[in-house]
mmCIF file of C-alpha atoms in Angstrom:
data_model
loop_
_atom_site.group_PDB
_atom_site.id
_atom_site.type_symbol
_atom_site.label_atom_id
_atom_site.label_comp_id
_atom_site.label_asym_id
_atom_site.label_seq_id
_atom_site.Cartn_x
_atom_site.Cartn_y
_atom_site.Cartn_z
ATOM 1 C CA UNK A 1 0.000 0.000 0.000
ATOM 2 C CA UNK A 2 1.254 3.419 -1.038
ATOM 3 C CA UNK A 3 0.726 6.096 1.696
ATOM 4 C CA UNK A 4 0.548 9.720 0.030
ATOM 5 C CA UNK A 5 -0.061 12.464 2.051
ATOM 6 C CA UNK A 6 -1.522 15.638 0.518
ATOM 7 C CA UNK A 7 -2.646 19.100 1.626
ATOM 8 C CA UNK A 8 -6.360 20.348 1.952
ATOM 9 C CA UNK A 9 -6.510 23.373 0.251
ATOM 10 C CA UNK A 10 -8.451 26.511 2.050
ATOM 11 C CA UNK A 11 -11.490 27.732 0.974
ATOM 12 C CA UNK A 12 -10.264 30.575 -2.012
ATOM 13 C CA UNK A 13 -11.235 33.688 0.287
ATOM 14 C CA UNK A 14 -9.515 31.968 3.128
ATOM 15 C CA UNK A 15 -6.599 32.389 0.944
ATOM 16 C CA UNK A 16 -7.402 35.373 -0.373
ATOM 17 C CA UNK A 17 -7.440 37.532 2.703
ATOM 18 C CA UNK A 18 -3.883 35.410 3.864
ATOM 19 C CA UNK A 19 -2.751 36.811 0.665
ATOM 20 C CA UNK A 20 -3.436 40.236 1.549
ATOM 21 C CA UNK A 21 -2.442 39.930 5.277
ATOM 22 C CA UNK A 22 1.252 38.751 4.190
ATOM 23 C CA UNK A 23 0.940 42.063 1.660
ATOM 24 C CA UNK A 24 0.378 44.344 4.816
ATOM 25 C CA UNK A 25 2.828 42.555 6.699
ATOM 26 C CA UNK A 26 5.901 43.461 3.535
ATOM 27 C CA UNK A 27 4.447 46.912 3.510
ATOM 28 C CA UNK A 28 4.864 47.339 7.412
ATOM 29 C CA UNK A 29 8.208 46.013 7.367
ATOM 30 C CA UNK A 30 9.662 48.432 4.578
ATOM 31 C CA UNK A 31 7.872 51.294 6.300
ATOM 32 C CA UNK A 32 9.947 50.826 9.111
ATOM 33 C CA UNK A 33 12.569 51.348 7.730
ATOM 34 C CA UNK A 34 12.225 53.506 4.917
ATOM 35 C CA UNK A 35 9.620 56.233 6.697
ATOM 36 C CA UNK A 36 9.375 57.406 10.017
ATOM 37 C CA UNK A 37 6.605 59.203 9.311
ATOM 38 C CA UNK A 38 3.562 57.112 8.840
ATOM 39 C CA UNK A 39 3.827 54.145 11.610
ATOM 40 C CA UNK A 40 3.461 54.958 15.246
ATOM 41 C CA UNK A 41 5.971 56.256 17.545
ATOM 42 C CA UNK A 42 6.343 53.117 19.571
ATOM 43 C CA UNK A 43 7.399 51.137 16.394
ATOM 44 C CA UNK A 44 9.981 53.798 14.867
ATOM 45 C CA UNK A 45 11.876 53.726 18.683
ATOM 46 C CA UNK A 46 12.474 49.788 18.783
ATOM 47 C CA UNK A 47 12.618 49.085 14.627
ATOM 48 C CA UNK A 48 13.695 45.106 15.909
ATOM 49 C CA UNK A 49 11.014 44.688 18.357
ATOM 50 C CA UNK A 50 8.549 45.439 16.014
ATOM 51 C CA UNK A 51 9.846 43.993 12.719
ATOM 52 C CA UNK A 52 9.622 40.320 14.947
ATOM 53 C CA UNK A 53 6.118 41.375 16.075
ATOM 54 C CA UNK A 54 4.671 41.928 12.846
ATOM 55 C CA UNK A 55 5.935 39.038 11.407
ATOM 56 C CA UNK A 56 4.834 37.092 13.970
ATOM 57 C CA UNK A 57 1.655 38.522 14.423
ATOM 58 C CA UNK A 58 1.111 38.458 10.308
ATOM 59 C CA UNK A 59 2.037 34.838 10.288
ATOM 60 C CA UNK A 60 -0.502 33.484 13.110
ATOM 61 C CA UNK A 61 -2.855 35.700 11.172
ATOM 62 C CA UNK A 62 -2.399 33.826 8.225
ATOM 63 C CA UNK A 63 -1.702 30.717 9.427
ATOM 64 C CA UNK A 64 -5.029 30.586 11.327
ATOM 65 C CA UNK A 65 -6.863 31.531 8.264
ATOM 66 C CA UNK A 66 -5.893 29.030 6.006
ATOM 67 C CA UNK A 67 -6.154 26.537 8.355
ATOM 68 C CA UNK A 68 -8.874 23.372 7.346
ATOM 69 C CA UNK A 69 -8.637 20.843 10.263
ATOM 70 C CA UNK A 70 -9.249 18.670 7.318
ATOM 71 C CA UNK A 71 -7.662 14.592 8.311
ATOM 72 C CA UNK A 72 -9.408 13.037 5.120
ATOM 73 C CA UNK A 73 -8.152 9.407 4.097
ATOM 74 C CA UNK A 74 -8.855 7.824 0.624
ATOM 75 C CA UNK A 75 -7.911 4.835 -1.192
ATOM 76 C CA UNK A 76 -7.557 5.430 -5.053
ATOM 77 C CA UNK A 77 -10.731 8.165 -5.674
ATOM 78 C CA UNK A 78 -12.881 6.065 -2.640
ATOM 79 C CA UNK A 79 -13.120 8.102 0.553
ATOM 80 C CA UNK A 80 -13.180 6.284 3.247
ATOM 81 C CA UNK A 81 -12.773 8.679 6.596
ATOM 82 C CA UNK A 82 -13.602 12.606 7.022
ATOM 83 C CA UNK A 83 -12.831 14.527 9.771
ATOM 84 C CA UNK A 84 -14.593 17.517 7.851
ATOM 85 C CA UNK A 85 -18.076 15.458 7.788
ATOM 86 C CA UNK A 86 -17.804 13.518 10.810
ATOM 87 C CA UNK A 87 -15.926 16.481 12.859
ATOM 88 C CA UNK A 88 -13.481 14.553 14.726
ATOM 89 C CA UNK A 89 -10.224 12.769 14.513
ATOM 90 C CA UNK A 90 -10.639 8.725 13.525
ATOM 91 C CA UNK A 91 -10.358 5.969 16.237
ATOM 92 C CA UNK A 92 -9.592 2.558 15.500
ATOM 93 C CA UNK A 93 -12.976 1.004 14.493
ATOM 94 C CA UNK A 94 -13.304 3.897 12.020
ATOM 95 C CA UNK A 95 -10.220 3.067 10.551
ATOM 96 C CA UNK A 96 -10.229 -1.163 10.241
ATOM 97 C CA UNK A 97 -14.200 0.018 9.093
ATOM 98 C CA UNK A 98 -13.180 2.192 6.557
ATOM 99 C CA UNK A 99 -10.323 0.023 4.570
ATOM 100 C CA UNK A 100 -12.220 -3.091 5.425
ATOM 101 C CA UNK A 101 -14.961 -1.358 3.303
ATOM 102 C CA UNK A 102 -12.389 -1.102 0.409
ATOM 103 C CA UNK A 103 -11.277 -4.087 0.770
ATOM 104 C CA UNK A 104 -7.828 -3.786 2.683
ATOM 105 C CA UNK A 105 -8.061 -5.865 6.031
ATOM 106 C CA UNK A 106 -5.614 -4.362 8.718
ATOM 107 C CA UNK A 107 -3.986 -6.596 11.431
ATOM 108 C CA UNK A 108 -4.296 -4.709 14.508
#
């Protein structure tokens, strides 16, 4: 059996808006150091602090909204677990149920 694992892509707003997020977060970043006029005072005093803090912030921004909590196992074009319909993680009888459908028995 050939295990491939794949991502889940985010719905296309999702990715959209983390698009424009990582935008705002290049933008900030040059401001800071190529105008001291338009960011707050706080930011121009500690340039460092704040270049770490925006990309950080930016990041778990982005991060969170592209993020699917999607666990979905096929065989071939068959699925035969989702944790998108079902809305949890698999357990053992879902599993040994699911290839057992397709017909791949697991030893356990």
């Amino acid at each position: 059996m050939n295990v491939v694992p794949a991502g889940y892509p985010a719905p296309p707003l999702m990715q959209l808006l983390a698009n424009i997020v990582g935008c705002l977060q290049i933008f900030t970043m040059a401001m800071l150091f190529l105008s001291d006029k338009l960011l707050p005072e706080a930011m121009r005093e500690n340039k460092m602090a704040a270049v770490f803090g925006v990309f950080l912030g930016a990041n778990m921004v982005s991060s969170a909204l592209t993020k699917t909590n999607a666990f979905e196992i096929y065989v071939g074009k068959r699925l035969i677990f989702s944790q998108l319909a079902l809305n949890r993680a698999p357990n053992r009888e879902d599993l040994l149920q699911g290839f057992a459908s397709v017909g791949v028995n697991l030893h356990m």
